[in-house]
Coordinates of C-alpha atoms in Angstrom, one line a residue:
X1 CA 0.0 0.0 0.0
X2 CA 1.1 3.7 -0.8
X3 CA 0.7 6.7 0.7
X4 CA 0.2 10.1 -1.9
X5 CA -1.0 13.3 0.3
X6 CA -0.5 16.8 -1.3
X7 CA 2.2 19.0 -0.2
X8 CA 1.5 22.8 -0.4
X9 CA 5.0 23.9 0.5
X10 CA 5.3 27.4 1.6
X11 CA 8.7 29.2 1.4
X12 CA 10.9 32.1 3.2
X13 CA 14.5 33.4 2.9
X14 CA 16.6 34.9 5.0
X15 CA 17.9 38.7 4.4
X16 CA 20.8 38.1 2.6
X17 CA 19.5 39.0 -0.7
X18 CA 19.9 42.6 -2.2
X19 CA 16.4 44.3 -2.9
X20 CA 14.8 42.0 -5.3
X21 CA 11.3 41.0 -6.5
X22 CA 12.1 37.2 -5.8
X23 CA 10.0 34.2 -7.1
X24 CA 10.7 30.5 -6.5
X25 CA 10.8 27.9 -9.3
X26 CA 10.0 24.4 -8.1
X27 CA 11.3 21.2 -9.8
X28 CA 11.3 17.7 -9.1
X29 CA 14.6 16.0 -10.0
X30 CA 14.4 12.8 -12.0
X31 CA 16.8 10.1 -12.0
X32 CA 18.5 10.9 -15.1
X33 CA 19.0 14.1 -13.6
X34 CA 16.5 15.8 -16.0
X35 CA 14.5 18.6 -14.0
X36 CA 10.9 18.7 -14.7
X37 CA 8.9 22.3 -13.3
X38 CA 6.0 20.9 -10.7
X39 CA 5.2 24.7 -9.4
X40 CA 6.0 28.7 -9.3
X41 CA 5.1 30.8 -6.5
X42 CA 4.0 34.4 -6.5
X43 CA 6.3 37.5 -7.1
X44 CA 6.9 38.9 -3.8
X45 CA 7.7 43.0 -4.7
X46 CA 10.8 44.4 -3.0
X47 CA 11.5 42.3 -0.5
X48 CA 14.5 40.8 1.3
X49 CA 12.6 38.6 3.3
X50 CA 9.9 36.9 1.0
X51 CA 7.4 34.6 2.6
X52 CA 5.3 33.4 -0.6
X53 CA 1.7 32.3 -0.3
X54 CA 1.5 30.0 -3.3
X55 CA 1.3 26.2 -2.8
X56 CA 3.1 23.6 -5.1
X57 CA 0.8 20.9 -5.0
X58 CA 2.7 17.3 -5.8
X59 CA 2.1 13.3 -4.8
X60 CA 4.5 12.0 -1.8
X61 CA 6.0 8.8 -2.5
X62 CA 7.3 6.5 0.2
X63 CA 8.6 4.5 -1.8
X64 CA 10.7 7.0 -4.4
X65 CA 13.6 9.3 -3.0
X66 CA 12.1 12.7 -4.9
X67 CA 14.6 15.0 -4.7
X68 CA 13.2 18.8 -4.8
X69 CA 15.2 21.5 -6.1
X70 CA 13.8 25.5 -5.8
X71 CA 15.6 28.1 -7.8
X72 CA 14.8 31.8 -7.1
X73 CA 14.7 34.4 -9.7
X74 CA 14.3 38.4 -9.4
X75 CA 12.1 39.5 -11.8
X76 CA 12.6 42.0 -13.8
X77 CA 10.2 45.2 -12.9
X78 CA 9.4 45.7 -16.8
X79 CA 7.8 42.0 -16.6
X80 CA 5.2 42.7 -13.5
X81 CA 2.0 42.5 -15.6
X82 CA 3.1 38.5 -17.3
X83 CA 1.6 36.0 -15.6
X84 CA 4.3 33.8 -13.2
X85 CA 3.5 30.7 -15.8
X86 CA 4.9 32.9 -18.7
X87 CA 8.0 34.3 -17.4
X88 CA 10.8 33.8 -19.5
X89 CA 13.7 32.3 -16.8
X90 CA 16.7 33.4 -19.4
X91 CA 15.6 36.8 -18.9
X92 CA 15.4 36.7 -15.1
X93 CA 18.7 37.1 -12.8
X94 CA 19.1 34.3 -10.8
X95 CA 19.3 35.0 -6.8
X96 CA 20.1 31.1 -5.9
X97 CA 19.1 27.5 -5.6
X98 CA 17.9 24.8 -2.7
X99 CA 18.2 21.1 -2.9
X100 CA 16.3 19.1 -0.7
X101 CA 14.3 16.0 -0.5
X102 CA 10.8 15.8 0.2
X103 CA 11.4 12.7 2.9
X104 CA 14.0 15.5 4.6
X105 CA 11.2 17.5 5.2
X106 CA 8.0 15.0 6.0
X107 CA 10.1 13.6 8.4
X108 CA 11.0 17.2 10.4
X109 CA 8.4 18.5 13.5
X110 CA 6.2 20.7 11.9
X111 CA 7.4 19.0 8.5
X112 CA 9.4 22.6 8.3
X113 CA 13.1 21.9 6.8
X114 CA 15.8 25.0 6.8
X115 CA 18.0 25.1 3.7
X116 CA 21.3 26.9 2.5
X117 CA 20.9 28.6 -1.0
X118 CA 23.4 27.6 -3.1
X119 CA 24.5 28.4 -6.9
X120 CA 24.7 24.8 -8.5
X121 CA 25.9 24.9 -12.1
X122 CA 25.3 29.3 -12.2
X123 CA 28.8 30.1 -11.1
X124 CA 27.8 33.1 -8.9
X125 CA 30.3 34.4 -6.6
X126 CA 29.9 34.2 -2.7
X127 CA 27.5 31.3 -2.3
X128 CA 27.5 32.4 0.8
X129 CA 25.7 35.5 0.9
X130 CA 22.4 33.7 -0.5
X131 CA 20.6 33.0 2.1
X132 CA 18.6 30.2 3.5
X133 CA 15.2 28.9 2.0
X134 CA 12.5 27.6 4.5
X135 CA 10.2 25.0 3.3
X136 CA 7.2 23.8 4.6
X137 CA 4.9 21.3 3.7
X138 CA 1.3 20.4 4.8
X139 CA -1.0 17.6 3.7
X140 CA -4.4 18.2 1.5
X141 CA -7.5 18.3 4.2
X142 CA -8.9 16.0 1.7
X143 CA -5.7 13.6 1.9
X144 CA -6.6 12.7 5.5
X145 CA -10.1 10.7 3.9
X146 CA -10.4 6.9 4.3
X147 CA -12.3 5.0 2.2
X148 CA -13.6 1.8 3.1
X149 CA -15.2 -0.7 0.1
X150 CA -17.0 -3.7 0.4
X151 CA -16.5 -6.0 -3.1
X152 CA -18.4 -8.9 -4.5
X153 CA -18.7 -10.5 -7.7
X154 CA -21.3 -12.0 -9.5
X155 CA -20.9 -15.3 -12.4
X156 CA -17.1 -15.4 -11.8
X157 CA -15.5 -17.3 -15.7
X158 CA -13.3 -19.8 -14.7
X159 CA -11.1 -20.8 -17.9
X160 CA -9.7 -23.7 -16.6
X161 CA -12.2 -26.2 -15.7
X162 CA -9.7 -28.8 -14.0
X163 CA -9.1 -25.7 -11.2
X164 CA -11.1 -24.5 -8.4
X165 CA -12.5 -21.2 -8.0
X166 CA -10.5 -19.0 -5.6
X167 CA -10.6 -15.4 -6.6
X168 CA -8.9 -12.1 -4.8
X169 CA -8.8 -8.9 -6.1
X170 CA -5.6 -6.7 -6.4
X171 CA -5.6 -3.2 -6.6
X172 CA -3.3 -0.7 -8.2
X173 CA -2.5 2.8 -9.0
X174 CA -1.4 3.7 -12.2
X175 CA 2.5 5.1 -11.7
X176 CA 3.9 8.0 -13.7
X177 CA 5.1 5.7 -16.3
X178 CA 1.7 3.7 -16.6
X179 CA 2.8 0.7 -15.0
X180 CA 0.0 -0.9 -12.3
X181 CA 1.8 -0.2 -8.8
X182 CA -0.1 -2.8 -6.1
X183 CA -1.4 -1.0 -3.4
X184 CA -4.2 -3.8 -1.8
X185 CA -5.3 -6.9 -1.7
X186 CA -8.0 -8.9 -0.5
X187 CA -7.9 -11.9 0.9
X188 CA -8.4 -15.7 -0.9
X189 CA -12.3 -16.2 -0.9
X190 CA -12.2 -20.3 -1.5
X191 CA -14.2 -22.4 -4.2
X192 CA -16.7 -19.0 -4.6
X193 CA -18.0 -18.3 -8.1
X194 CA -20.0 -15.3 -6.8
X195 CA -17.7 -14.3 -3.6
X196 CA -17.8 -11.5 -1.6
X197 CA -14.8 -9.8 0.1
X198 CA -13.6 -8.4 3.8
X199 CA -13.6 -4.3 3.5
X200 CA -10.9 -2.7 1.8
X201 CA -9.6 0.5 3.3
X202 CA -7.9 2.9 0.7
X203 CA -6.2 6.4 1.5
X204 CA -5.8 9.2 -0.6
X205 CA -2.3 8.7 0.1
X206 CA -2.2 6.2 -1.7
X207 CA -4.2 7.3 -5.1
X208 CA -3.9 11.6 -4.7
X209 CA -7.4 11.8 -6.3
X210 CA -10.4 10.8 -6.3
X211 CA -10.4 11.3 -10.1
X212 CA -7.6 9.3 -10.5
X213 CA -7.7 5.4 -12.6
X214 CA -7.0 2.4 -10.3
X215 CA -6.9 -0.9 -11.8
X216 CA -9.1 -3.7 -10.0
X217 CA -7.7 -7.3 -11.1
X218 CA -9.6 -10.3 -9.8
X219 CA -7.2 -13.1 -9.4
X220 CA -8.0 -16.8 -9.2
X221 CA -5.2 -18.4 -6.9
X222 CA -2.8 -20.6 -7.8
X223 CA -0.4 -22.1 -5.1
X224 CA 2.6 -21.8 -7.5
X225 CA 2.1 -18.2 -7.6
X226 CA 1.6 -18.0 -11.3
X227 CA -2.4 -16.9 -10.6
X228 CA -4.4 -16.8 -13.5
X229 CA -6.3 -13.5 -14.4
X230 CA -10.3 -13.9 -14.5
X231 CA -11.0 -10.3 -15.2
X232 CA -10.0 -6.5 -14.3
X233 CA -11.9 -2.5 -14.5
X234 CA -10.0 0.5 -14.3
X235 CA -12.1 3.0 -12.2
X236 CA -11.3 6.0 -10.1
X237 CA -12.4 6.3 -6.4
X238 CA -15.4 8.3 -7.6
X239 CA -16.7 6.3 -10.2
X240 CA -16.5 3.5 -7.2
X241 CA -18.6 5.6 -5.4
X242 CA -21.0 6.5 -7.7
X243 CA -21.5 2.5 -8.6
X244 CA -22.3 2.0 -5.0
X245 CA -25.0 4.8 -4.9
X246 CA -26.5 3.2 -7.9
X247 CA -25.9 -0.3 -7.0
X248 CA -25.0 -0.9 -10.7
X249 CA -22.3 -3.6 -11.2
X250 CA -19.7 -3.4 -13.8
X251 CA -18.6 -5.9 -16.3
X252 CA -14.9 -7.3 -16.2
X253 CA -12.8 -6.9 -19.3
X254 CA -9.4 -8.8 -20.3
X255 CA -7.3 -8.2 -22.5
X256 CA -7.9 -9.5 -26.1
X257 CA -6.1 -12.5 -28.1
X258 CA -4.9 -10.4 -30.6
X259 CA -1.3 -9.4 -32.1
X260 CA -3.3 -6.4 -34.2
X261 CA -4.6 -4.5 -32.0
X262 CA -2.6 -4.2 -28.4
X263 CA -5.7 -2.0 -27.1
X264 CA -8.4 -4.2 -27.7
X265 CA -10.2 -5.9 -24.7
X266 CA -13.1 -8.5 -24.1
X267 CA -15.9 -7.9 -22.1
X268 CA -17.3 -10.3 -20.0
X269 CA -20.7 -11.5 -18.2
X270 CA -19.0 -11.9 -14.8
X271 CA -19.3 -8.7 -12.6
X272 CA -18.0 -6.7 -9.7
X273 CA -20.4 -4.7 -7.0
X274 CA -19.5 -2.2 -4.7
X275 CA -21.8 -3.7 -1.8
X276 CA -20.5 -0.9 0.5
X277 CA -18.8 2.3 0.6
X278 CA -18.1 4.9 3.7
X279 CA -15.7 7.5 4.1
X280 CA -14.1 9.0 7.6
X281 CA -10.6 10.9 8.5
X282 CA -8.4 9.7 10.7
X283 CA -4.8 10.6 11.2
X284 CA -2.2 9.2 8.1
X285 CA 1.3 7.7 8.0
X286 CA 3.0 11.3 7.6
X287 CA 1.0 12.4 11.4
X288 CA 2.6 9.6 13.0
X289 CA 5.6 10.3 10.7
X290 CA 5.8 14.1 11.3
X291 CA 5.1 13.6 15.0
X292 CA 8.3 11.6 16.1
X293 CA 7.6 8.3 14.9
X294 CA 10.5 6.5 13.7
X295 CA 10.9 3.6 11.4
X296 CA 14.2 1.4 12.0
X297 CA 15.6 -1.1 9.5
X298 CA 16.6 -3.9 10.1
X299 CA 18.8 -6.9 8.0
X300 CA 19.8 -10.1 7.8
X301 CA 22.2 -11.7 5.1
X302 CA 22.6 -14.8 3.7
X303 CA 25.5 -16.8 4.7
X304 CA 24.8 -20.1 4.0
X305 CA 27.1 -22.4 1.4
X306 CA 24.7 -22.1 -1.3
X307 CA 26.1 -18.4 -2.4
X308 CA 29.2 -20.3 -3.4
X309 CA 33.1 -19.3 -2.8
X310 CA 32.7 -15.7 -2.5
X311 CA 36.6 -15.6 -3.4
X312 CA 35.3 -16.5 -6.8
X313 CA 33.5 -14.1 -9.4
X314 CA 30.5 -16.9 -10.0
X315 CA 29.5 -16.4 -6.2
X316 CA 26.6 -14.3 -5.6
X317 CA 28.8 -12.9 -2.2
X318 CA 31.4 -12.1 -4.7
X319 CA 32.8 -8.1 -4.2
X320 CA 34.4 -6.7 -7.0
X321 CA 37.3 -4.6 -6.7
X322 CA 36.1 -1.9 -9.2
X323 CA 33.3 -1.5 -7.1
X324 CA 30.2 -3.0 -8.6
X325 CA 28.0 -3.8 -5.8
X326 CA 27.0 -7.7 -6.1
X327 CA 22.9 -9.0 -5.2
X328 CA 23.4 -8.9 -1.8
X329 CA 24.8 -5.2 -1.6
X330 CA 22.0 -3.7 -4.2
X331 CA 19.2 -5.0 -2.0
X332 CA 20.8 -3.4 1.0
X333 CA 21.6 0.2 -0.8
X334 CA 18.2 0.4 -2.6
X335 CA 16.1 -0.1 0.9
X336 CA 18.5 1.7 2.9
X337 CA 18.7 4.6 0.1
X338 CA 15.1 5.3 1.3
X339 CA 14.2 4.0 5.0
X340 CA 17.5 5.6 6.3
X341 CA 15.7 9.3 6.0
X342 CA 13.2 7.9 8.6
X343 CA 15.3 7.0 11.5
X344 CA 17.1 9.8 12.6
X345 CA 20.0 7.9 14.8
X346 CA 20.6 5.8 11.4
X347 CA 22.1 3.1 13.9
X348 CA 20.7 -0.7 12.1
X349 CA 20.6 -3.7 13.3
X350 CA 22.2 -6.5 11.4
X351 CA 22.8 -10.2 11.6
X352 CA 23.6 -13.1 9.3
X353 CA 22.6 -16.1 8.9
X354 CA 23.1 -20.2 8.0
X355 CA 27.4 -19.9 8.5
X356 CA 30.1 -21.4 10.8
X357 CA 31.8 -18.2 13.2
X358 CA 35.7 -19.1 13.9
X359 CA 35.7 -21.6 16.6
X360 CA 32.3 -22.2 16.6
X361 CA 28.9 -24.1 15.5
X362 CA 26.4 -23.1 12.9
X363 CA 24.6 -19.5 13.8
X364 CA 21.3 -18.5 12.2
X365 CA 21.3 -15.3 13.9
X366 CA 24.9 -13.6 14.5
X367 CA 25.3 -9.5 14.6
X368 CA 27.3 -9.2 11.9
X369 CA 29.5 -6.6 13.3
X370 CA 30.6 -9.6 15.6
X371 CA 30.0 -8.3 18.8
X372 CA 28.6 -10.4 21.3
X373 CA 26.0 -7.9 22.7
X374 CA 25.0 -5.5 20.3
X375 CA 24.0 -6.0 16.7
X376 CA 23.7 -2.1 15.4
X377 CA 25.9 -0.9 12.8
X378 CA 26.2 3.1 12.0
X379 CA 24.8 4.0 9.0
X380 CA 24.0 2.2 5.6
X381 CA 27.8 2.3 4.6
X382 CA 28.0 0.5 8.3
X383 CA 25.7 -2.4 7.5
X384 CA 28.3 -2.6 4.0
X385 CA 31.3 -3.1 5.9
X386 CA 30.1 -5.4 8.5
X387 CA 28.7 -7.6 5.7
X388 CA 32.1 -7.5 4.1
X389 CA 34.1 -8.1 7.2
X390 CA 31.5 -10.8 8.2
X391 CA 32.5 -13.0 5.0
X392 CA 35.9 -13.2 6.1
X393 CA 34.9 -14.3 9.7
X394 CA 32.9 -17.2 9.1
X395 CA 32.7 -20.1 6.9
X396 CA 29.8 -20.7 4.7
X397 CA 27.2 -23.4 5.7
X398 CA 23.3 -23.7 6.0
X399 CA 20.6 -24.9 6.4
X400 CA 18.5 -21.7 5.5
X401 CA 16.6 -20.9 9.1
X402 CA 14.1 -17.9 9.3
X403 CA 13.0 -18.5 12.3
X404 CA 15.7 -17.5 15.0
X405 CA 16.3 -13.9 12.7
X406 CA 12.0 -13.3 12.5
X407 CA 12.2 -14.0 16.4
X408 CA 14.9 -11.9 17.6
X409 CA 13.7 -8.6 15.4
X410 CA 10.5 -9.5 17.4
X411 CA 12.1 -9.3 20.4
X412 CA 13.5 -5.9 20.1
X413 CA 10.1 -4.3 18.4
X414 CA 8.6 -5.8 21.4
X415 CA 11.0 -4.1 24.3
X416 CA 10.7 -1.3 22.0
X417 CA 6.5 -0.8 22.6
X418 CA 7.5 -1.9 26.4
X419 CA 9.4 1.1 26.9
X420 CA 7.0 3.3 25.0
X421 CA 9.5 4.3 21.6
X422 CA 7.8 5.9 19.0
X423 CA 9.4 3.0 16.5
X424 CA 8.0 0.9 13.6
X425 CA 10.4 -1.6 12.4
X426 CA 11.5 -3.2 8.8
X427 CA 13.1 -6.4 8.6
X428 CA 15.0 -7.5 5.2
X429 CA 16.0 -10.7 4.9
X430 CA 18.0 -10.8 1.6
X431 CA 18.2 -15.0 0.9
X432 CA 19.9 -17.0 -2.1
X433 CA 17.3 -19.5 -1.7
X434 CA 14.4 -21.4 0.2
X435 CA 13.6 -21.9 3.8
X436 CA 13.5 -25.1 6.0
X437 CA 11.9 -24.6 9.2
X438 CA 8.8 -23.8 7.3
X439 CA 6.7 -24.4 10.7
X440 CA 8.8 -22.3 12.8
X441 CA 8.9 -19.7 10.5
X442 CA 5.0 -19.3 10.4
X443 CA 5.2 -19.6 13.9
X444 CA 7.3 -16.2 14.7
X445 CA 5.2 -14.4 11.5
X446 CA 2.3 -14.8 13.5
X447 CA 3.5 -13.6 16.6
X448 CA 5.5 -10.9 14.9
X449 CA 2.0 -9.7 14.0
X450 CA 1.1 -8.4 16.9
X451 CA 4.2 -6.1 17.3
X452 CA 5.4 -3.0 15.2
X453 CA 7.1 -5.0 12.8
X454 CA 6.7 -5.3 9.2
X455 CA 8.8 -8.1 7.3
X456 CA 10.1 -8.2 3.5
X457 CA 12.1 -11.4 2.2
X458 CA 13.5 -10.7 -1.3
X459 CA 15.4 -13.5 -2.9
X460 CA 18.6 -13.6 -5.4
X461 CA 20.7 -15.3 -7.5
X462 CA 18.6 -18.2 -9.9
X463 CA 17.3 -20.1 -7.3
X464 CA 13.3 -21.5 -7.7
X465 CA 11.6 -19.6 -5.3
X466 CA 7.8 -20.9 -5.8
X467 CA 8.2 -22.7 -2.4
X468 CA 8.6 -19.4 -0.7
X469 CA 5.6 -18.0 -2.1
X470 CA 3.6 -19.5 1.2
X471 CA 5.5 -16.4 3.3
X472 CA 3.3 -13.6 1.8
X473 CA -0.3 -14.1 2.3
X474 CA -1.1 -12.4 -0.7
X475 CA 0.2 -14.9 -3.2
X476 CA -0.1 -18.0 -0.7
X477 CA -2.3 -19.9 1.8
X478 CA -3.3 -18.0 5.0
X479 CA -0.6 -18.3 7.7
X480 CA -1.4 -21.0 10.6
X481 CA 0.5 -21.5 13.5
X482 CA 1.0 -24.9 15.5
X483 CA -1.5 -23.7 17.5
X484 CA -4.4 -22.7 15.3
X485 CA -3.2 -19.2 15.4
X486 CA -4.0 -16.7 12.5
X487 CA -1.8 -13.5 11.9
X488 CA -3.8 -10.1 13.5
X489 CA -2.6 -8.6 9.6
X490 CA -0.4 -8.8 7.1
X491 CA 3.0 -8.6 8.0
X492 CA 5.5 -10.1 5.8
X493 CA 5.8 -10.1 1.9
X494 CA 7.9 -11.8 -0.5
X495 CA 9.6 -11.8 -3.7
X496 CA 12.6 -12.3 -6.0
X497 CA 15.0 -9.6 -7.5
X498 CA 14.3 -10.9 -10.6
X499 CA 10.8 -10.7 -11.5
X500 CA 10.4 -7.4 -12.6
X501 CA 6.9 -4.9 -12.3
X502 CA 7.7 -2.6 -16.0
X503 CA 9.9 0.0 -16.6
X504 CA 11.1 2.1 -13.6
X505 CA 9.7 0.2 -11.1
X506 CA 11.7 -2.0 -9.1
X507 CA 10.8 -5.0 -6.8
X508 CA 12.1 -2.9 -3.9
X509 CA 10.0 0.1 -4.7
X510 CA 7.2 -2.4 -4.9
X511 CA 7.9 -3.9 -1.6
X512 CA 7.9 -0.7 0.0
X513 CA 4.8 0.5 -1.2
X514 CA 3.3 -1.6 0.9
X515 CA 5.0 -0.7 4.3
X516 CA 2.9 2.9 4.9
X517 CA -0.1 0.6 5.1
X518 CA 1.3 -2.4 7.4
X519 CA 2.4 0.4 9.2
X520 CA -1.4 2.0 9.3
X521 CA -2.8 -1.4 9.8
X522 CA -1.0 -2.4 12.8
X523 CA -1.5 2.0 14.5
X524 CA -5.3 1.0 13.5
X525 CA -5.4 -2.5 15.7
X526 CA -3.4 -0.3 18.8
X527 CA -6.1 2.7 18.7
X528 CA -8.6 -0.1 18.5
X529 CA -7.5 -1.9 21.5
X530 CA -6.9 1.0 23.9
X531 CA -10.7 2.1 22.7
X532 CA -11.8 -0.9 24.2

């Protein structure tokens, strides 16, 4: 699940600037480095001190490191009467420029960041005289709205005759790009041609309109996790609402068979209801965020024998010397690129797993920094060189054991609500292939559930990972413990580095998408219980 509010940043600078009728250019940085305008403010008149009224309205990402940069330009007084939109920028001096990113300021009290004005690529003299820029940024009122759904579906088509019908719907926001980015699911309904669902609670976080197209796939379930599409809309939030006021169903569509015409669909008898729809406000992921709350990564590494030599290039713990990060290393820099802005003592803890320390016997949960009390590391470039240093330390072995690593993380998210820290934790496992203590696994999932804890698994090198599908609900069978014990929500999900979601989307970004909701999911169940 995502979360999309919309931020009306509101600027200031500091008197450093001569007199000057300053206005501020907003751009969001892509990765290619390729600046694309998102927003001008107002001309302030004659001012050293601007405070502009104007707000730049754009989506947060969780997910995405969006990197802001505001230039400031003087205008010239012979252009007062054109409209900020048309202002030429050649023909204005420039006064300076700010580079910030947007999780720098969520994160801040009062989401308020300070920055220093810079030149960049302008080669002005005396950066330092440019001031400072303050930025500000406030969610939408509207942004705060939680919509809760009710589905069901009528006639279900079932291609395969030789399988059972067990639909789930997935939902997804359409990215920048046009690629489908999940950001729910519903749960398995079992052997149900005309099944209907548990409530599905959407935030405009996640989808920054009402207005704006969410694709609704329903899913029949497969346990290999190759599920087989039954049928999909594409509706905005409205349009949802407006088929629930009417209580008019709509038809599913898939794709047609056909190499002609890429655009072509076939409509089908089967149908999807909104049975019900409500909306309320309640606080989002940036309240808790912007009020203290922290979110701590954790990691745990793969050392088991399966990796290979990692003195030998074919080995997927092999470091090159010119620098290229291997599987393990990208995992760990893309997650840490973005979780790292959310915890502001960037101390991690980090263990291995499945290997032989000197003198000893086979650990499935050692701090790879190799104390013996502690397992935090400073910094992302911490957990790097612990991970390094570990692979000389031990000797490569196995089995491949979740359940000591999902257990001890619990541990610490548990002394952590004991002693009342505002902290939600993330726990990668980065693994080269499948578990063996399936049972025990399950077992400290579902207690891991009821702590501030979400899980991610993501898998590398060429190993068949089908097996491991049963660790994320969403693709597998409902989590049971040895007891009978369901998970309180969904905790954990899984998936391989190589399966890919389209072009500039990457399995970690959809992995993280998720966490804002986990993290909503599990706030929800603690307001719940001290209600009652």
């Amino acid at each position: 699940m995502l979360c999309h509010p919309t931020l009306p940043p509101i600027f200031s600078q500091s008197p450093s600037l001569f007199q000057s009728n300053p206005m501020v250019v907003v751009y969001s940085k892509k990765n290619d480095g390729a600046l694309e305008e998102i927003g001008r403010t107002e001309v302030i008149l004659n001012s050293l001190n601007p405070s502009w009224n104007a707000k730049i309205n754009l989506q947060y990402q969780f997910e995405v490191l969006q990197q802001l940069v505001f230039q400031i330009y003087d205008i010239d007084p012979q252009f007062h009467d054109v409209s900020e939109k048309m202002l030429k920028l050649e023909e204005q001096q420039f006064l300076g420029e700010a580079i910030c990113l947007l999780s720098d300021v969520v994160t801040k009290q009062n989401r308020l960041l300070n920055i220093k004005l810079g030149v960049s690529e302008h080669n002005l003299p005396n950066p330092s005289k440019f001031g400072e820029l303050t930025v500000q940024a406030d969610e939408s009122a509207g942004s705060k709205a939680l919509m809760e759904m009710v589905f069901r579906c009528s006639d279900l088509e079932i291609k395969d005759l030789l399988s059972k019908s067990d639909p789930f719907l997935l939902i997804s926001r359409i990215s920048e790009n046009g690629m489908p980015v999940p950001i729910c699911k519903t749960e398995v309904r079992k052997n149900d041609l005309n099944p209907k669902w548990k409530p599905v609670i959407l935030n405009l976080q996640q989808i920054g309109s009402k207005e704006n197209p969410l694709v609704i796939e329903c899913f029949n379930f497969s346990s290999n996790g190759k599920h087989d599409l039954v049928g999909k809309i594409v509706k905005s939030v409205a349009e949802l609402e407006n088929m629930y006021h009417s209580q008019n169903g709509e038809n599913f569509f898939v794709p047609a068979n056909t190499a002609h015409d890429c655009h072509s669909k076939e409509v089908l008898k089967s149908q999807v209801y909104v049975e019900k729809y409500f909306e309320n406000n309640r606080h989002t992921f940036l309240d808790y965020i912007s009020a203290g709350c922290q979110l701590n990564l954790m990691v745990a590494i793969d050392y088991t024998a399966s990796n290979g030599n990692p003195r030998l290039p074919d080995s997927l713990h092999y470091i090159d010397p010119n620098g290229r990060p291997n599987a393990y290393q990208r995992v760990i820099l893309e997650f840490g690129d973005i979780l790292q802005y959310y915890d502001p003592a960037k101390r991690f803890p980090s263990w291995g797993y499945g290997a032989r320390p000197i003198d000893g016997p086979v650990s499935h949960c050692f701090n790879l920094n190799g104390s013996a009390y502690q397992p935090e590391v400073e910094g992302i470039q911490g957990i790097m060189s612990a991970y390094i240093s570990a692979l000389r330390n031990v000797s490569l072995a196995g089995p491949t054991l979740f359940g000591p690593l999902i257990s001890t993380a619990t541990a610490i998210a548990s002394q952590s609500l004991i002693s009342n820290q505002q902290k939600y934790f993330i726990l990668l496992i980065v693994t080269d292939g499948v578990v063996t203590d399936f049972q025990e696994t399950i077992d400290a999932i579902i207690k891991a559930s009821d702590f501030p804890l979400s899980i991610v698994v993501v898998g590398v090198g060429g190993a068949d990972f089908k097996e491991m599908e049963f660790l994320d609900p969403n693709k597998g069978e409902r989590l049971e413990s040895s007891t009978g014990r369901v998970a309180s929500r969904d905790v954990i999900q899984f998936a391989p580095m190589k399966d890919v979601h389209g072009a500039g989307i990457s399995i970690v970004q959809s992995l993280l998408a998720e966490i804002p909701g986990q993290f909503m999911t599990y706030m929800r169940t603690r307001e719940t219980q001290a209600i009652s």
